Amino acid sequence: MKSPARTQGALSRRRFLAGASASLLAAPALVAPALAQSGGSGDVDIAIVGGGAAGIAAARRIAAAGRSYVLLEASGRLGGRARTVSVFGRPVDLGASGFSRRDSTLAAAAGEAGLALAPLPVARRLYAGGQEANEGDYDAFTLALGRLRRDIVAAGDAGRDVAASSVDTAGGPWAATAAALVGPLACGRGLAGLSTLDLALRTPAADDVTSPLGVGAMLESLGAWLNVQKDAPVTLITNAGRTSTLAIRGQRGVVRARAIILAVPAATVVGGDLRFNPPLQTRVAAAFRAFPAGQIEQVAFALPGNPFQLGADEPVLARVDGATPGMLWPGMLRARLGGSDVYRLSFGDEAAREIAAKGAPEAQRRVNAWLKTAFGASAPDVAQVQSSNWSTDPLFRGAMALATPGQAALRRQFGDPLGRIFLAGDYTSVSQWGTLAGAWNSGEAAAARALSLVTGPS
Ligand SMILES: Cc1cc2nc3c(=O)[nH]c(=O)nc-3n(C[C@H](O)[C@H](O)[C@H](O)COP(=O)(O)OP(=O)(O)OC[C@H]3O[C@@H](n4cnc5c(N)ncnc54)[C@H](O)[C@@H]3O)c2cc1C
């Protein structure tokens, strides 16, 4: 007789095969929540906690291997920090909005599922003093950014793990803008709080591709056929020898698993609602605490009639006036999403924290001030915005995990299993942290390791 676990594994395999063709439709009806039917309890080979890119990639790998699994997601949707919302009648990503085509198998997975991808322009338009920058400005910005990156990499190569602000020798009118691009806009924190080593080890390629559906919707589609239990926040993971049990808030039963892939954001592993029995070792908990999250929030709004004559999806940066701190907080605009009248402006660090704390009125105020500083006093006001809230959402607690200066070497620790628990998520990647590709790759890697544990001698 087949064990319950193997039977479920066979079902998962069939679902996978069905999904390979049916994922075009991404029909929710294909999801067969086996554990939900049994009141939330059950035995599986591998339980995956967290349905973002890492968790979805892991679950797909395990389903393909024919093992039993369940993907437990706290919220009502898959995708995590890739979230597509409908704004002014079109899909808009308020989290990850693009990714590098060649740095993971994500683009290939989308292609196999029949989900089209669209190229994203990577060259930025620069504005200063209300008008487009001149050629000299473009050169000065490129020089400032190149110098800053060179200084950071040189420090990292020399093994110096210090605050990135302390090695920044770039001067000139565009130095503050380059610093803003590397710090608050890309990571959600200023250079003073970023580690040279952590930045130097990171080699993300430019996000050169997006999904016309929205990257969040694309991920939901890639996970639609998996054995997922949504609205299932895991609150306690208990090690019980050769199995572990997972308690889910609001459910009487537990899930028992031979291995666990923990694919939740770093900030929720410690300081969140998730507990471990026995507790995480002091060394492990300290490593997590050395990686507090940076803050990035995005604001979407409509501007009819292409008032600034920008191309579809063009990224725009406005010069940050370093001499007058606070005169203009840095922002990065993505214009005319997919050729539409909808725009998205990203803010980092303090501005993002304020937006998360105060909501839409603050987001609207900052958007209008940014547009006027970038494009001049005649820039139209926007009357309605929709903003993200990653910083205060308890399931995320920020945008991405960043090493405190001096602590970057600890990131490697996240590659070590905690007994039968394998960590996955963007923060576990030394070279691709804070990226969708890094998260996807980490999920596949964790799945391979969990599979070898459950298929090996037990
Ligand atoms: C504003 C913003 C813009 C970004 N832009 C880009 C970009 O353009 N390109 C790029 O490559 N990257 C970008 N990123 C980074 C990218 O979004 C992340 O690196 C990636 O999505 C992380 O995936 P993940 O699976 O590691 O984690 P997440 O996507 O955070 O998934 C974790 C999942 O765990 C769930 N969870 C949490 N706690 C529990 C629990 N107790 N039980 C069960 N489930 C739980 C959460 O609900 C979530 O679904 C951006 C991030 C932000 C915030």
mmCIF file with all atom_site columns, N, CA and C in Angstrom, residues 302-347:
data_model
loop_
_atom_site.group_PDB
_atom_site.id
_atom_site.type_symbol
_atom_site.label_atom_id
_atom_site.label_alt_id
_atom_site.label_comp_id
_atom_site.label_asym_id
_atom_site.label_entity_id
_atom_site.label_seq_id
_atom_site.pdbx_PDB_ins_code
_atom_site.Cartn_x
_atom_site.Cartn_y
_atom_site.Cartn_z
_atom_site.occupancy
_atom_site.B_iso_or_equiv
_atom_site.pdbx_formal_charge
_atom_site.auth_seq_id
_atom_site.auth_comp_id
_atom_site.auth_asym_id
_atom_site.auth_atom_id
_atom_site.pdbx_PDB_model_num
ATOM 1   N N  . ALA A 1 302 ? -1.532 58.559 -12.355 1.00 0.00 ? 302 ALA A N  1
ATOM 2   C CA . ALA A 1 302 ? -1.786 58.747 -13.805 1.00 0.00 ? 302 ALA A CA 1
ATOM 3   C C  . ALA A 1 302 ? -1.471 60.186 -14.202 1.00 0.00 ? 302 ALA A C  1
ATOM 4   N N  . LEU A 1 303 ? -0.907 60.350 -15.382 1.00 0.00 ? 303 LEU A N  1
ATOM 5   C CA . LEU A 1 303 ? -0.641 61.677 -15.960 1.00 0.00 ? 303 LEU A CA 1
ATOM 6   C C  . LEU A 1 303 ? -1.020 61.603 -17.439 1.00 0.00 ? 303 LEU A C  1
ATOM 7   N N  . PRO A 1 304 ? -2.212 62.030 -17.776 1.00 0.00 ? 304 PRO A N  1
ATOM 8   C CA . PRO A 1 304 ? -2.635 61.894 -19.177 1.00 0.00 ? 304 PRO A CA 1
ATOM 9   C C  . PRO A 1 304 ? -1.838 62.792 -20.120 1.00 0.00 ? 304 PRO A C  1
ATOM 10  N N  . GLY A 1 305 ? -1.689 62.335 -21.346 1.00 0.00 ? 305 GLY A N  1
ATOM 11  C CA . GLY A 1 305 ? -1.151 63.195 -22.402 1.00 0.00 ? 305 GLY A CA 1
ATOM 12  C C  . GLY A 1 305 ? 0.357  63.289 -22.512 1.00 0.00 ? 305 GLY A C  1
ATOM 13  N N  . ASN A 1 306 ? 1.074  62.444 -21.833 1.00 0.00 ? 306 ASN A N  1
ATOM 14  C CA . ASN A 1 306 ? 2.548  62.419 -21.907 1.00 0.00 ? 306 ASN A CA 1
ATOM 15  C C  . ASN A 1 306 ? 3.165  63.822 -21.803 1.00 0.00 ? 306 ASN A C  1
ATOM 16  N N  . PRO A 1 307 ? 2.938  64.525 -20.684 1.00 0.00 ? 307 PRO A N  1
ATOM 17  C CA . PRO A 1 307 ? 3.371  65.923 -20.582 1.00 0.00 ? 307 PRO A CA 1
ATOM 18  C C  . PRO A 1 307 ? 4.888  66.116 -20.667 1.00 0.00 ? 307 PRO A C  1
ATOM 19  N N  . PHE A 1 308 ? 5.670  65.087 -20.368 1.00 0.00 ? 308 PHE A N  1
ATOM 20  C CA . PHE A 1 308 ? 7.134  65.267 -20.372 1.00 0.00 ? 308 PHE A CA 1
ATOM 21  C C  . PHE A 1 308 ? 7.800  64.585 -21.568 1.00 0.00 ? 308 PHE A C  1
ATOM 22  N N  . GLN A 1 309 ? 6.970  64.123 -22.495 1.00 0.00 ? 309 GLN A N  1
ATOM 23  C CA . GLN A 1 309 ? 7.495  63.499 -23.724 1.00 0.00 ? 309 GLN A CA 1
ATOM 24  C C  . GLN A 1 309 ? 8.466  62.359 -23.418 1.00 0.00 ? 309 GLN A C  1
ATOM 25  N N  . LEU A 1 310 ? 8.025  61.456 -22.575 1.00 0.00 ? 310 LEU A N  1
ATOM 26  C CA . LEU A 1 310 ? 8.876  60.327 -22.192 1.00 0.00 ? 310 LEU A CA 1
ATOM 27  C C  . LEU A 1 310 ? 8.438  59.062 -22.930 1.00 0.00 ? 310 LEU A C  1
ATOM 28  N N  . GLY A 1 311 ? 9.399  58.150 -23.108 1.00 0.00 ? 311 GLY A N  1
ATOM 29  C CA . GLY A 1 311 ? 9.092  56.903 -23.784 1.00 0.00 ? 311 GLY A CA 1
ATOM 30  C C  . GLY A 1 311 ? 8.447  55.898 -22.834 1.00 0.00 ? 311 GLY A C  1
ATOM 31  N N  . ALA A 1 312 ? 7.903  54.820 -23.397 1.00 0.00 ? 312 ALA A N  1
ATOM 32  C CA . ALA A 1 312 ? 7.279  53.775 -22.587 1.00 0.00 ? 312 ALA A CA 1
ATOM 33  C C  . ALA A 1 312 ? 8.318  53.149 -21.657 1.00 0.00 ? 312 ALA A C  1
ATOM 34  N N  . ASP A 1 313 ? 7.980  53.078 -20.378 1.00 0.00 ? 313 ASP A N  1
ATOM 35  C CA . ASP A 1 313 ? 8.805  52.422 -19.349 1.00 0.00 ? 313 ASP A CA 1
ATOM 36  C C  . ASP A 1 313 ? 10.163 53.102 -19.126 1.00 0.00 ? 313 ASP A C  1
ATOM 37  N N  . GLU A 1 314 ? 10.327 54.320 -19.593 1.00 0.00 ? 314 GLU A N  1
ATOM 38  C CA . GLU A 1 314 ? 11.630 54.974 -19.421 1.00 0.00 ? 314 GLU A CA 1
ATOM 39  C C  . GLU A 1 314 ? 11.904 55.260 -17.952 1.00 0.00 ? 314 GLU A C  1
ATOM 40  N N  . PRO A 1 315 ? 13.118 54.914 -17.478 1.00 0.00 ? 315 PRO A N  1
ATOM 41  C CA . PRO A 1 315 ? 13.473 55.299 -16.113 1.00 0.00 ? 315 PRO A CA 1
ATOM 42  C C  . PRO A 1 315 ? 14.022 56.732 -16.094 1.00 0.00 ? 315 PRO A C  1
ATOM 43  N N  . VAL A 1 316 ? 13.605 57.506 -15.098 1.00 0.00 ? 316 VAL A N  1
ATOM 44  C CA . VAL A 1 316 ? 14.025 58.911 -15.016 1.00 0.00 ? 316 VAL A CA 1
ATOM 45  C C  . VAL A 1 316 ? 14.566 59.198 -13.622 1.00 0.00 ? 316 VAL A C  1
ATOM 46  N N  . LEU A 1 317 ? 15.717 59.860 -13.597 1.00 0.00 ? 317 LEU A N  1
ATOM 47  C CA . LEU A 1 317 ? 16.321 60.293 -12.329 1.00 0.00 ? 317 LEU A CA 1
ATOM 48  C C  . LEU A 1 317 ? 16.410 61.809 -12.350 1.00 0.00 ? 317 LEU A C  1
ATOM 49  N N  . ALA A 1 318 ? 16.137 62.439 -11.218 1.00 0.00 ? 318 ALA A N  1
ATOM 50  C CA . ALA A 1 318 ? 16.336 63.895 -11.117 1.00 0.00 ? 318 ALA A CA 1
ATOM 51  C C  . ALA A 1 318 ? 17.524 64.149 -10.211 1.00 0.00 ? 318 ALA A C  1
ATOM 52  N N  . ARG A 1 319 ? 18.268 65.198 -10.522 1.00 0.00 ? 319 ARG A N  1
ATOM 53  C CA . ARG A 1 319 ? 19.475 65.477 -9.726  1.00 0.00 ? 319 ARG A CA 1
ATOM 54  C C  . ARG A 1 319 ? 19.097 65.795 -8.283  1.00 0.00 ? 319 ARG A C  1
ATOM 55  N N  . VAL A 1 320 ? 19.817 65.133 -7.380  1.00 0.00 ? 320 VAL A N  1
ATOM 56  C CA . VAL A 1 320 ? 19.612 65.394 -5.962  1.00 0.00 ? 320 VAL A CA 1
ATOM 57  C C  . VAL A 1 320 ? 20.555 66.520 -5.584  1.00 0.00 ? 320 VAL A C  1
ATOM 58  N N  . ASP A 1 321 ? 20.009 67.534 -4.937  1.00 0.00 ? 321 ASP A N  1
ATOM 59  C CA . ASP A 1 321 ? 20.835 68.661 -4.554  1.00 0.00 ? 321 ASP A CA 1
ATOM 60  C C  . ASP A 1 321 ? 21.496 68.365 -3.211  1.00 0.00 ? 321 ASP A C  1
ATOM 61  N N  . GLY A 1 322 ? 22.729 67.871 -3.280  1.00 0.00 ? 322 GLY A N  1
ATOM 62  C CA . GLY A 1 322 ? 23.445 67.482 -2.063  1.00 0.00 ? 322 GLY A CA 1
ATOM 63  C C  . GLY A 1 322 ? 23.743 68.658 -1.169  1.00 0.00 ? 322 GLY A C  1
ATOM 64  N N  . ALA A 1 323 ? 23.847 69.870 -1.740  1.00 0.00 ? 323 ALA A N  1
ATOM 65  C CA . ALA A 1 323 ? 24.207 71.041 -0.946  1.00 0.00 ? 323 ALA A CA 1
ATOM 66  C C  . ALA A 1 323 ? 23.038 71.490 -0.069  1.00 0.00 ? 323 ALA A C  1
ATOM 67  N N  . THR A 1 324 ? 21.850 71.109 -0.461  1.00 0.00 ? 324 THR A N  1
ATOM 68  C CA . THR A 1 324 ? 20.676 71.519 0.316   1.00 0.00 ? 324 THR A CA 1
ATOM 69  C C  . THR A 1 324 ? 19.903 70.271 0.723   1.00 0.00 ? 324 THR A C  1
ATOM 70  N N  . PRO A 1 325 ? 20.400 69.574 1.743   1.00 0.00 ? 325 PRO A N  1
ATOM 71  C CA . PRO A 1 325 ? 19.748 68.312 2.091   1.00 0.00 ? 325 PRO A CA 1
ATOM 72  C C  . PRO A 1 325 ? 18.262 68.537 2.362   1.00 0.00 ? 325 PRO A C  1
ATOM 73  N N  . GLY A 1 326 ? 17.467 67.667 1.896   1.00 0.00 ? 326 GLY A N  1
ATOM 74  C CA . GLY A 1 326 ? 16.037 67.777 2.146   1.00 0.00 ? 326 GLY A CA 1
ATOM 75  C C  . GLY A 1 326 ? 15.320 68.601 1.087   1.00 0.00 ? 326 GLY A C  1
ATOM 76  N N  . MET A 1 327 ? 16.092 69.315 0.237   1.00 0.00 ? 327 MET A N  1
ATOM 77  C CA . MET A 1 327 ? 15.430 70.120 -0.795  1.00 0.00 ? 327 MET A CA 1
ATOM 78  C C  . MET A 1 327 ? 14.711 69.188 -1.778  1.00 0.00 ? 327 MET A C  1
ATOM 79  N N  . LEU A 1 328 ? 15.393 68.081 -2.099  1.00 0.00 ? 328 LEU A N  1
ATOM 80  C CA . LEU A 1 328 ? 14.722 67.092 -2.936  1.00 0.00 ? 328 LEU A CA 1
ATOM 81  C C  . LEU A 1 328 ? 15.147 65.706 -2.463  1.00 0.00 ? 328 LEU A C  1
ATOM 82  N N  . TRP A 1 329 ? 14.203 64.934 -2.019  1.00 0.00 ? 329 TRP A N  1
ATOM 83  C CA . TRP A 1 329 ? 14.531 63.577 -1.637  1.00 0.00 ? 329 TRP A CA 1
ATOM 84  C C  . TRP A 1 329 ? 14.619 62.765 -2.921  1.00 0.00 ? 329 TRP A C  1
ATOM 85  N N  . PRO A 1 330 ? 15.509 61.803 -2.956  1.00 0.00 ? 330 PRO A N  1
ATOM 86  C CA . PRO A 1 330 ? 15.678 61.059 -4.200  1.00 0.00 ? 330 PRO A CA 1
ATOM 87  C C  . PRO A 1 330 ? 14.453 60.228 -4.562  1.00 0.00 ? 330 PRO A C  1
ATOM 88  N N  . GLY A 1 331 ? 14.209 60.156 -5.839  1.00 0.00 ? 331 GLY A N  1
ATOM 89  C CA . GLY A 1 331 ? 13.133 59.311 -6.337  1.00 0.00 ? 331 GLY A CA 1
ATOM 90  C C  . GLY A 1 331 ? 13.541 58.776 -7.696  1.00 0.00 ? 331 GLY A C  1
ATOM 91  N N  . MET A 1 332 ? 12.985 57.651 -8.077  1.00 0.00 ? 332 MET A N  1
ATOM 92  C CA . MET A 1 332 ? 13.251 57.079 -9.413  1.00 0.00 ? 332 MET A CA 1
ATOM 93  C C  . MET A 1 332 ? 11.900 56.851 -10.083 1.00 0.00 ? 332 MET A C  1
ATOM 94  N N  . LEU A 1 333 ? 11.735 57.477 -11.243 1.00 0.00 ? 333 LEU A N  1
ATOM 95  C CA . LEU A 1 333 ? 10.452 57.385 -11.941 1.00 0.00 ? 333 LEU A CA 1
ATOM 96  C C  . LEU A 1 333 ? 10.513 56.335 -13.040 1.00 0.00 ? 333 LEU A C  1
ATOM 97  N N  . ARG A 1 334 ? 9.473  55.545 -13.161 1.00 0.00 ? 334 ARG A N  1
ATOM 98  C CA . ARG A 1 334 ? 9.273  54.701 -14.347 1.00 0.00 ? 334 ARG A CA 1
ATOM 99  C C  . ARG A 1 334 ? 8.091  55.328 -15.081 1.00 0.00 ? 334 ARG A C  1
ATOM 100 N N  . ALA A 1 335 ? 8.348  55.864 -16.251 1.00 0.00 ? 335 ALA A N  1
ATOM 101 C CA . ALA A 1 335 ? 7.315  56.620 -16.949 1.00 0.00 ? 335 ALA A CA 1
ATOM 102 C C  . ALA A 1 335 ? 6.433  55.708 -17.801 1.00 0.00 ? 335 ALA A C  1
ATOM 103 N N  . ARG A 1 336 ? 5.191  56.082 -17.953 1.00 0.00 ? 336 ARG A N  1
ATOM 104 C CA . ARG A 1 336 ? 4.277  55.518 -18.965 1.00 0.00 ? 336 ARG A CA 1
ATOM 105 C C  . ARG A 1 336 ? 4.377  53.980 -19.049 1.00 0.00 ? 336 ARG A C  1
ATOM 106 N N  . LEU A 1 337 ? 3.976  53.358 -17.952 1.00 0.00 ? 337 LEU A N  1
ATOM 107 C CA . LEU A 1 337 ? 4.133  51.901 -17.839 1.00 0.00 ? 337 LEU A CA 1
ATOM 108 C C  . LEU A 1 337 ? 3.447  51.189 -18.998 1.00 0.00 ? 337 LEU A C  1
ATOM 109 N N  . GLY A 1 338 ? 4.216  50.416 -19.720 1.00 0.00 ? 338 GLY A N  1
ATOM 110 C CA . GLY A 1 338 ? 3.668  49.691 -20.866 1.00 0.00 ? 338 GLY A CA 1
ATOM 111 C C  . GLY A 1 338 ? 3.108  50.611 -21.939 1.00 0.00 ? 338 GLY A C  1
ATOM 112 N N  . GLY A 1 339 ? 3.549  51.873 -21.956 1.00 0.00 ? 339 GLY A N  1
ATOM 113 C CA . GLY A 1 339 ? 3.070  52.833 -22.950 1.00 0.00 ? 339 GLY A CA 1
ATOM 114 C C  . GLY A 1 339 ? 1.786  53.538 -22.530 1.00 0.00 ? 339 GLY A C  1
ATOM 115 N N  . SER A 1 340 ? 1.359  53.327 -21.282 1.00 0.00 ? 340 SER A N  1
ATOM 116 C CA . SER A 1 340 ? 0.085  53.901 -20.809 1.00 0.00 ? 340 SER A CA 1
ATOM 117 C C  . SER A 1 340 ? 0.305  55.296 -20.197 1.00 0.00 ? 340 SER A C  1
ATOM 118 N N  . ASP A 1 341 ? -0.736 55.823 -19.564 1.00 0.00 ? 341 ASP A N  1
ATOM 119 C CA . ASP A 1 341 ? -0.635 57.117 -18.857 1.00 0.00 ? 341 ASP A CA 1
ATOM 120 C C  . ASP A 1 341 ? -0.269 56.918 -17.390 1.00 0.00 ? 341 ASP A C  1
ATOM 121 N N  . VAL A 1 342 ? 0.041  55.681 -16.993 1.00 0.00 ? 342 VAL A N  1
ATOM 122 C CA . VAL A 1 342 ? 0.332  55.404 -15.584 1.00 0.00 ? 342 VAL A CA 1
ATOM 123 C C  . VAL A 1 342 ? 1.845  55.415 -15.350 1.00 0.00 ? 342 VAL A C  1
ATOM 124 N N  . TYR A 1 343 ? 2.253  56.039 -14.226 1.00 0.00 ? 343 TYR A N  1
ATOM 125 C CA . TYR A 1 343 ? 3.668  56.179 -13.866 1.00 0.00 ? 343 TYR A CA 1
ATOM 126 C C  . TYR A 1 343 ? 3.876  55.556 -12.487 1.00 0.00 ? 343 TYR A C  1
ATOM 127 N N  . ARG A 1 344 ? 5.129  55.270 -12.187 1.00 0.00 ? 344 ARG A N  1
ATOM 128 C CA . ARG A 1 344 ? 5.446  54.747 -10.839 1.00 0.00 ? 344 ARG A CA 1
ATOM 129 C C  . ARG A 1 344 ? 6.722  55.437 -10.352 1.00 0.00 ? 344 ARG A C  1
ATOM 130 N N  . LEU A 1 345 ? 6.645  55.990 -9.144  1.00 0.00 ? 345 LEU A N  1
ATOM 131 C CA . LEU A 1 345 ? 7.797  56.674 -8.564  1.00 0.00 ? 345 LEU A CA 1
ATOM 132 C C  . LEU A 1 345 ? 8.216  55.898 -7.314  1.00 0.00 ? 345 LEU A C  1
ATOM 133 N N  . SER A 1 346 ? 9.529  55.595 -7.207  1.00 0.00 ? 346 SER A N  1
ATOM 134 C CA . SER A 1 346 ? 10.032 54.839 -6.055  1.00 0.00 ? 346 SER A CA 1
ATOM 135 C C  . SER A 1 346 ? 10.779 55.766 -5.120  1.00 0.00 ? 346 SER A C  1
ATOM 136 N N  . PHE A 1 347 ? 10.562 55.590 -3.837  1.00 0.00 ? 347 PHE A N  1
ATOM 137 C CA . PHE A 1 347 ? 11.275 56.345 -2.808  1.00 0.00 ? 347 PHE A CA 1
ATOM 138 C C  . PHE A 1 347 ? 11.954 55.353 -1.868  1.00 0.00 ? 347 PHE A C  1
#
